[in-house]
Amino acid sequence: MSEMQPNAEAVANDRHGRDPETATLDAVVVGAGFAGLYMLHRLRGLDLSVRVFEAGEGVGGTWYWNRYPGARCDVESMQYSYSFSEELQREWRWSERFSGQPEILRYANHVADRFDLRRDIRFETRVTAVTWDETAELWTVETDRGDRIAARFCVMATGCLSAARMPDIPGLASFGGDTYHTGHWPHEGVDFTGRRVAVIGTGSSAIQAIPVIAEQAAHVTVFQRTPNFSIPSRNKPMDDEYEALWKSDYTARRLKARTMRNGILYDLNPKGAMDVPEEERRREYESRWLAGGTAFMAAFSNLATCADSNQTAAEFVRAQIRSIVRDPAVAEALLPRDYPIGTKRICVDSDYFETFNRDNVTLVDVRKTPIEAVTPTGVRTSDGSDHGADSIVLATGFDAMTGALLKAGIRGRSGLALADKWEAGPRTYLGLMTAGFPNLFLITGPGSPSVLSNMMVSIEQHVDWVTDCVAHMRARGVQTIEATEEAEDAWVAHANEVAFRTLYPQANSWYMGANIPGKPRVFMPYIGGVGVYREKCDEIAAKGYEGFRLSAGPALRTSEAAE
Ligand code: NA7
């Protein structure tokens, strides 16, 4: 396995500053996570001149920022990787069934080096404004380092979970100890030895971090608002035979995964949960619980749509929690009850529930005793208790799906701000474009399967679609492409209709924007399934980009012409 570190010279150059850049290029890509890296690679393949802006010092996006203890992918390593290069997927070797953050970050760096991507990426540079120039029909992209690039295309590869959310807890700034957000973890790591740690939140990040922190800290107090369903990962070192099996027909497996509902190849039971006798149902859940991972939710075909069926899966998991957690009162507090299983992102853990059997871990149910304030010495709850802490870990999530897009200061036709257009919730056509913002592509934007899928599969699909679209435009001398209002309205209506056929909207989840006070309640990802969605996108392209307005103009400049 190659474990190349970031190109030291490139990073050093960026750290030492650079002159602001003013240029006219073919495309700007915002973000150098897995979406931005692959987009750059593909646009270069069309001979376009491209600049990528990335706020971090290195590549990797989510995996660059989320370095909290225990951070791990919940899609199996053999499937959470690029498929676009046969050599890459054959040569790279993952060390575990589910990869940890450091290894995924090494992979991102390996890809950046292997495909020589760094030379077009400007690190430590945040995009502050993206403005459509009506006359020139170009985007002007400005950054906090004074860059000003005019570009025919702008691709937002900003990630779905990249705008960290700080909770509005009174007194947070007065805390005398250290405060960390899981999504902005210090690169040098944190030593919790001997410290009393307060963890606020029990989403996926907290569920991964708490067992690891508890191994080190003197004491951990977990402040839980909503209990979560979590399935054991059964993570283990990569099995050589399993890896060889995958690699022996990687292409066929990848193709099959693209047709699956969530872009992950696993064994979906075609039966409904209520169509089998209780004994068979229990056996199915048991074997999946023992196998570990999110494939638990594929135990039956109708867990996302049938309340009674869903209830059987939920009850099975609650029974597991009761059997793991020794203190019945603590177990009871950990039981998720008020939403169907899977309608908030299902978590995958290593010894999460077991951790509550440790003497140095305390659970505080903040639904019963809400957090009143953070004080200089800890966290005070409504029953008057002062929970002393030396460190606070905010595992409070993200302004999901729209947060990073709205922060970029995007203004389209007639100066319309994306934030204003989306005031009542995001509106897109296919999650790829939004009317009034020509030549602006969103990678895994709201209205596409995105966070409900294996992100690698969805990223590759979007990047390939955008690349084909740009190539199509160039071949026909098309200057701009833009979603029509009608196509967008129809897509939004369809996406809503599909969502409301499922149980998902019943949960107060970040899929619905429910974790951000004042954010409109709209089910943001497209739930129709990755396979179905891909077919629709391909069909629309094949029909000459149905639902998009394509306007003629001079043929695209090539990078040669730009120089
Ligand atoms: P999540 O899943 O949004 O979890 C955030 C957690 O923080 C969740 O338990 C929240 O409770 C809790 N929270 C947020 N604000 C507060 C306040 N003010 N007080 C108490 N508790 C609070 O974010 P994660 O980072 O864990 O995971 C995000 C995704 O990243 C995950 O799904 C994976 O895809 C990777 P709530 O549920 O809102 O009651």
Coordinates of N, CA and C in Angstrom, one line a residue, residues 34-184:
F34 N -13.4 14.8 -1.7 CA -13.5 13.8 -2.8 C -14.2 14.3 -4.0
A35 N -15.2 15.1 -3.9 CA -15.9 15.7 -5.0 C -15.0 16.6 -5.8
G36 N -14.4 17.6 -5.1 CA -13.5 18.6 -5.8 C -12.4 17.9 -6.5
L37 N -11.8 16.9 -5.9 CA -10.6 16.3 -6.5 C -10.9 15.6 -7.8
Y38 N -12.0 14.9 -7.7 CA -12.4 14.1 -8.9 C -12.9 15.1 -10.0
M39 N -13.6 16.2 -9.6 CA -14.1 17.2 -10.6 C -12.9 17.8 -11.3
L40 N -11.8 18.1 -10.5 CA -10.6 18.7 -11.2 C -10.0 17.7 -12.2
H41 N -9.9 16.5 -11.8 CA -9.3 15.5 -12.6 C -10.1 15.4 -13.9
R42 N -11.4 15.3 -13.8 CA -12.3 15.2 -15.1 C -12.2 16.4 -15.9
L43 N -12.3 17.6 -15.3 CA -12.3 18.8 -16.2 C -10.9 19.0 -16.8
R44 N -9.9 18.6 -16.2 CA -8.6 18.6 -16.8 C -8.6 17.7 -18.0
G45 N -9.3 16.6 -17.9 CA -9.4 15.6 -19.0 C -10.0 16.2 -20.2
L46 N -10.8 17.3 -20.0 CA -11.4 18.0 -21.2 C -10.5 19.2 -21.6
D47 N -9.3 19.3 -21.0 CA -8.4 20.3 -21.4 C -8.9 21.7 -20.9
L48 N -9.7 21.7 -19.9 CA -10.1 23.0 -19.4 C -9.1 23.6 -18.4
S49 N -9.1 24.9 -18.3 CA -8.2 25.5 -17.2 C -9.1 25.6 -16.0
V50 N -8.6 25.1 -14.8 CA -9.4 24.9 -13.6 C -8.6 25.4 -12.4
R51 N -9.3 26.1 -11.5 CA -8.7 26.5 -10.2 C -9.6 25.9 -9.2
V52 N -9.0 25.3 -8.2 CA -9.8 24.8 -7.0 C -9.4 25.6 -5.8
F53 N -10.4 26.1 -5.1 CA -10.1 26.8 -3.8 C -10.6 25.9 -2.7
E54 N -9.7 25.8 -1.7 CA -10.0 24.9 -0.5 C -9.6 25.7 0.8
A55 N -10.5 25.7 1.7 CA -10.3 26.4 3.0 C -9.2 25.7 3.8
G56 N -9.2 24.4 3.8 CA -8.2 23.7 4.6 C -6.8 23.8 4.1
E57 N -5.8 23.3 4.9 CA -4.4 23.3 4.4 C -4.1 22.1 3.5
G58 N -5.1 21.2 3.4 CA -4.8 20.0 2.6 C -6.1 19.5 2.0
V59 N -6.0 18.4 1.3 CA -7.2 17.8 0.6 C -8.0 16.9 1.6
G60 N -9.1 16.5 1.2 CA -9.8 15.5 2.0 C -11.2 15.9 2.5
G61 N -11.5 17.2 2.5 CA -12.8 17.7 2.9 C -13.2 17.2 4.3
T62 N -14.3 16.5 4.4 CA -14.8 15.9 5.6 C -13.8 15.2 6.4
W63 N -12.9 14.5 5.7 CA -11.9 13.6 6.4 C -10.7 14.4 6.8
Y64 N -10.6 15.7 6.3 CA -9.6 16.6 6.7 C -10.0 17.3 8.0
W65 N -11.3 17.6 8.1 CA -11.8 18.4 9.3 C -12.2 17.5 10.4
N66 N -12.8 16.3 10.2 CA -13.4 15.5 11.2 C -12.4 14.5 11.8
R67 N -11.5 15.0 12.6 CA -10.4 14.2 13.2 C -10.7 13.8 14.6
Y68 N -11.9 13.8 15.0 CA -12.2 13.5 16.4 C -11.9 12.0 16.7
P69 N -11.6 11.6 17.9 CA -11.2 10.3 18.2 C -12.3 9.3 17.8
G70 N -12.0 8.2 17.1 CA -12.9 7.2 16.7 C -13.6 7.5 15.4
A71 N -13.2 8.6 14.7 CA -13.9 9.0 13.4 C -13.7 7.9 12.4
R72 N -14.7 7.4 11.8 CA -14.7 6.2 11.0 C -15.8 6.3 10.0
C73 N -15.6 5.7 8.8 CA -16.6 5.7 7.8 C -17.6 4.5 8.1
D74 N -18.9 4.8 7.8 CA -19.8 3.7 8.1 C -20.2 2.9 6.8
V75 N -19.5 3.2 5.7 CA -19.6 2.4 4.5 C -18.3 1.6 4.4
E76 N -18.4 0.3 4.1 CA -17.3 -0.6 4.1 C -16.2 0.0 3.1
S77 N -14.9 -0.2 3.6 CA -13.8 0.3 2.8 C -13.8 -0.1 1.4
M78 N -14.1 -1.3 1.1 CA -14.0 -1.8 -0.3 C -15.0 -1.0 -1.2
Q79 N -16.0 -0.3 -0.6 CA -17.0 0.4 -1.4 C -16.8 1.9 -1.2
Y80 N -16.2 2.3 -0.2 CA -16.0 3.8 0.0 C -14.7 4.2 -0.6
S81 N -14.6 4.2 -1.9 CA -13.4 4.6 -2.6 C -13.8 4.9 -4.0
Y82 N -12.9 5.6 -4.7 CA -13.2 5.9 -6.1 C -13.2 4.6 -7.0
S83 N -14.0 4.7 -8.0 CA -14.0 3.5 -8.9 C -13.5 4.0 -10.3
F84 N -13.2 5.3 -10.5 CA -12.9 5.7 -11.8 C -11.6 5.2 -12.4
S85 N -10.7 4.8 -11.5 CA -9.4 4.3 -12.1 C -9.2 2.9 -11.6
E86 N -9.1 2.0 -12.6 CA -8.9 0.6 -12.3 C -7.6 0.4 -11.6
E87 N -6.5 1.1 -12.0 CA -5.2 0.9 -11.3 C -5.3 1.3 -9.9
L88 N -6.0 2.5 -9.6 CA -6.1 3.0 -8.3 C -6.8 2.0 -7.4
Q89 N -7.9 1.5 -7.9 CA -8.7 0.6 -7.0 C -8.0 -0.7 -6.8
R90 N -7.2 -1.1 -7.7 CA -6.4 -2.3 -7.5 C -5.2 -2.2 -6.6
E91 N -4.6 -1.0 -6.7 CA -3.3 -0.9 -6.0 C -3.5 -0.5 -4.5
W92 N -4.6 0.3 -4.2 CA -4.8 0.8 -2.9 C -5.2 -0.4 -2.0
R93 N -4.7 -0.5 -0.8 CA -5.1 -1.5 0.1 C -5.6 -0.9 1.4
W94 N -6.8 -1.2 1.8 CA -7.4 -0.7 3.0 C -7.0 -1.7 4.2
S95 N -6.8 -1.2 5.4 CA -6.4 -2.1 6.4 C -7.5 -2.6 7.3
E96 N -8.7 -2.0 7.2 CA -9.8 -2.4 8.0 C -11.1 -2.6 7.2
R97 N -12.0 -3.3 7.8 CA -13.3 -3.4 7.1 C -14.0 -2.1 7.0
F98 N -14.0 -1.3 8.0 CA -14.5 0.1 8.0 C -13.2 1.0 8.2
S99 N -13.0 1.9 7.3 CA -11.7 2.7 7.5 C -11.9 3.8 8.5
G100 N -10.8 4.1 9.2 CA -10.8 5.2 10.1 C -10.4 6.4 9.3
Q101 N -10.6 7.6 10.0 CA -10.4 8.9 9.3 C -8.9 9.0 8.9
P102 N -7.9 8.6 9.7 CA -6.5 8.9 9.2 C -6.2 8.1 7.9
E103 N -6.7 6.9 7.8 CA -6.5 6.1 6.6 C -7.2 6.7 5.3
I104 N -8.4 7.2 5.6 CA -9.1 7.8 4.4 C -8.4 9.1 4.0
L105 N -7.9 9.8 5.0 CA -7.2 11.1 4.6 C -5.9 10.7 3.8
R106 N -5.3 9.7 4.2 CA -4.0 9.2 3.5 C -4.4 8.9 2.0
Y107 N -5.6 8.3 1.9 CA -6.1 7.9 0.6 C -6.3 9.1 -0.3
A108 N -7.0 10.1 0.3 CA -7.3 11.4 -0.4 C -5.9 12.0 -0.9
N109 N -5.0 12.0 0.0 CA -3.7 12.6 -0.3 C -3.0 11.8 -1.4
H110 N -3.1 10.5 -1.3 CA -2.5 9.6 -2.4 C -3.1 9.9 -3.7
V111 N -4.4 10.1 -3.8 CA -5.1 10.4 -5.0 C -4.6 11.7 -5.6
A112 N -4.5 12.7 -4.7 CA -4.1 14.0 -5.1 C -2.7 14.0 -5.7
D113 N -1.8 13.2 -5.2 CA -0.5 13.0 -5.7 C -0.4 12.2 -6.9
R114 N -1.1 11.1 -6.9 CA -1.1 10.1 -8.0 C -1.6 10.8 -9.3
F115 N -2.6 11.7 -9.2 CA -3.1 12.3 -10.4 C -2.7 13.8 -10.5
D116 N -1.6 14.1 -9.8 CA -1.0 15.4 -9.9 C -2.0 16.5 -9.7
L117 N -2.8 16.5 -8.7 CA -3.9 17.5 -8.6 C -3.5 18.7 -7.9
R118 N -2.5 18.7 -7.0 CA -2.2 19.8 -6.2 C -1.9 21.1 -6.9
R119 N -1.3 21.0 -8.0 CA -0.8 22.2 -8.7 C -1.9 23.2 -9.1
D120 N -3.2 22.7 -9.1 CA -4.3 23.6 -9.5 C -5.1 23.9 -8.2
I121 N -4.7 23.5 -7.1 CA -5.5 23.7 -5.8 C -4.8 24.9 -5.0
R122 N -5.6 25.8 -4.6 CA -5.1 26.9 -3.7 C -5.7 26.6 -2.3
F123 N -4.8 26.2 -1.4 CA -5.2 25.8 -0.1 C -5.3 27.1 0.8
E124 N -5.9 26.9 2.0 CA -6.1 27.9 3.0 C -6.7 29.1 2.3
T125 N -7.7 28.9 1.5 CA -8.3 30.0 0.7 C -9.8 29.7 0.7
R126 N -10.5 30.7 1.3 CA -12.0 30.5 1.4 C -12.7 31.4 0.4
V127 N -13.6 30.8 -0.3 CA -14.4 31.6 -1.3 C -15.4 32.4 -0.5
T128 N -15.4 33.7 -0.9 CA -16.3 34.7 -0.1 C -17.4 35.2 -1.0
A129 N -17.2 35.1 -2.3 CA -18.3 35.6 -3.2 C -18.3 34.9 -4.5
V130 N -19.4 34.6 -5.0 CA -19.5 33.9 -6.3 C -20.7 34.7 -7.0
T131 N -20.3 35.5 -8.0 CA -21.2 36.4 -8.6 C -21.4 36.2 -10.1
W132 N -22.6 36.1 -10.6 CA -22.8 36.0 -12.0 C -22.7 37.3 -12.7
D133 N -21.9 37.4 -13.7 CA -21.7 38.6 -14.5 C -22.6 38.4 -15.8
E134 N -23.7 39.1 -15.7 CA -24.7 39.0 -16.8 C -24.2 39.3 -18.2
T135 N -23.3 40.3 -18.2 CA -22.8 40.7 -19.6 C -21.8 39.7 -20.1
A136 N -20.8 39.4 -19.3 CA -19.8 38.5 -19.8 C -20.2 37.1 -19.8
E137 N -21.3 36.8 -19.1 CA -21.8 35.4 -18.9 C -20.7 34.5 -18.3
L138 N -20.1 35.1 -17.2 CA -19.1 34.4 -16.5 C -19.4 34.5 -15.0
W139 N -18.8 33.6 -14.2 CA -18.9 33.7 -12.8 C -17.6 34.5 -12.3
T140 N -17.8 35.4 -11.4 CA -16.6 36.0 -10.7 C -16.5 35.4 -9.3
V141 N -15.4 34.7 -9.1 CA -15.2 34.0 -7.8 C -14.1 34.8 -7.0
E142 N -14.5 35.2 -5.8 CA -13.6 36.0 -5.0 C -13.3 35.2 -3.7
T143 N -12.0 35.4 -3.2 CA -11.6 34.7 -2.0 C -11.1 35.6 -0.9
D144 N -10.9 35.0 0.2 CA -10.4 35.8 1.4 C -8.9 36.1 1.2
R145 N -8.3 35.6 0.2 CA -6.9 35.9 -0.1 C -6.8 36.9 -1.2
G146 N -7.9 37.5 -1.6 CA -7.9 38.5 -2.7 C -7.9 38.0 -4.1
D147 N -8.1 36.7 -4.3 CA -8.2 36.2 -5.6 C -9.5 36.6 -6.3
R148 N -9.4 36.8 -7.6 CA -10.6 37.2 -8.3 C -10.5 36.5 -9.7
I149 N -11.3 35.4 -9.8 CA -11.2 34.6 -11.0 C -12.5 34.7 -11.8
A150 N -12.4 35.0 -13.0 CA -13.6 34.9 -13.9 C -13.7 33.5 -14.5
A151 N -14.8 32.9 -14.5 CA -14.8 31.5 -15.0 C -16.2 31.2 -15.6
R152 N -16.1 30.4 -16.7 CA -17.4 30.1 -17.4 C -18.2 29.2 -16.5
F153 N -17.6 28.3 -15.8 CA -18.3 27.3 -14.9 C -17.8 27.5 -13.5
C154 N -18.8 27.3 -12.6 CA -18.4 27.2 -11.1 C -19.0 25.9 -10.6
V155 N -18.2 25.1 -10.0 CA -18.7 23.8 -9.4 C -18.6 23.9 -7.9
M156 N -19.7 23.8 -7.2 CA -19.7 23.8 -5.7 C -19.5 22.4 -5.2
A157 N -18.3 22.1 -4.8 CA -18.0 20.7 -4.3 C -17.7 20.9 -2.8
T158 N -18.7 21.5 -2.1 CA -18.5 22.0 -0.7 C -18.9 21.0 0.3
G159 N -19.4 19.9 -0.1 CA -19.8 18.9 0.9 C -21.1 19.1 1.6
C160 N -21.7 18.1 2.1 CA -23.1 18.2 2.6 C -23.0 18.4 4.1
L161 N -21.9 18.0 4.8 CA -21.8 18.1 6.2 C -20.5 18.8 6.5
S162 N -20.4 20.1 6.1 CA -19.1 20.8 6.3 C -19.3 22.1 7.1
A163 N -20.5 22.6 7.3 CA -20.7 23.8 8.0 C -21.0 23.4 9.5
A164 N -20.0 23.4 10.3 CA -20.2 22.9 11.7 C -21.2 23.8 12.5
R165 N -22.0 23.2 13.3 CA -23.0 23.9 14.0 C -22.7 24.1 15.5
M166 N -22.5 25.3 16.0 CA -22.3 25.6 17.4 C -23.6 25.8 18.0
P167 N -23.9 25.1 19.2 CA -25.2 25.3 19.8 C -25.3 26.6 20.5
D168 N -26.5 27.1 20.7 CA -26.7 28.4 21.3 C -26.9 28.1 22.8
I169 N -25.9 27.7 23.5 CA -26.1 27.4 24.9 C -25.5 28.6 25.7
P170 N -26.3 29.3 26.5 CA -25.8 30.4 27.3 C -24.5 30.1 28.0
G171 N -23.6 31.0 28.0 CA -22.4 30.9 28.8 C -21.3 30.1 28.1
L172 N -21.5 29.6 26.9 CA -20.5 28.7 26.3 C -19.1 29.4 26.3
A173 N -19.2 30.7 25.9 CA -17.9 31.4 25.8 C -17.2 31.6 27.2
S174 N -17.9 31.4 28.3 CA -17.4 31.7 29.6 C -16.6 30.5 30.1
F175 N -16.7 29.4 29.4 CA -16.1 28.1 29.9 C -14.6 28.3 30.1
G176 N -14.1 27.9 31.3 CA -12.7 28.0 31.6 C -11.8 27.0 31.0
G177 N -12.4 25.9 30.6 CA -11.5 24.8 30.0 C -11.5 24.9 28.5
D178 N -11.2 23.7 27.9 CA -11.1 23.7 26.4 C -12.4 23.3 25.8
T179 N -12.7 23.9 24.7 CA -13.9 23.5 23.9 C -13.5 23.0 22.5
Y180 N -14.1 21.9 22.1 CA -13.8 21.4 20.8 C -15.1 21.1 20.1
H181 N -15.1 21.3 18.8 CA -16.3 20.8 17.9 C -15.7 19.6 17.2
T182 N -16.5 18.5 17.1 CA -16.0 17.3 16.4 C -15.6 17.6 14.9
G183 N -16.3 18.5 14.3 CA -16.1 18.8 12.9 C -14.9 19.8 12.7
H184 N -14.3 20.2 13.8 CA -13.1 21.1 13.7 C -12.1 20.7 14.6

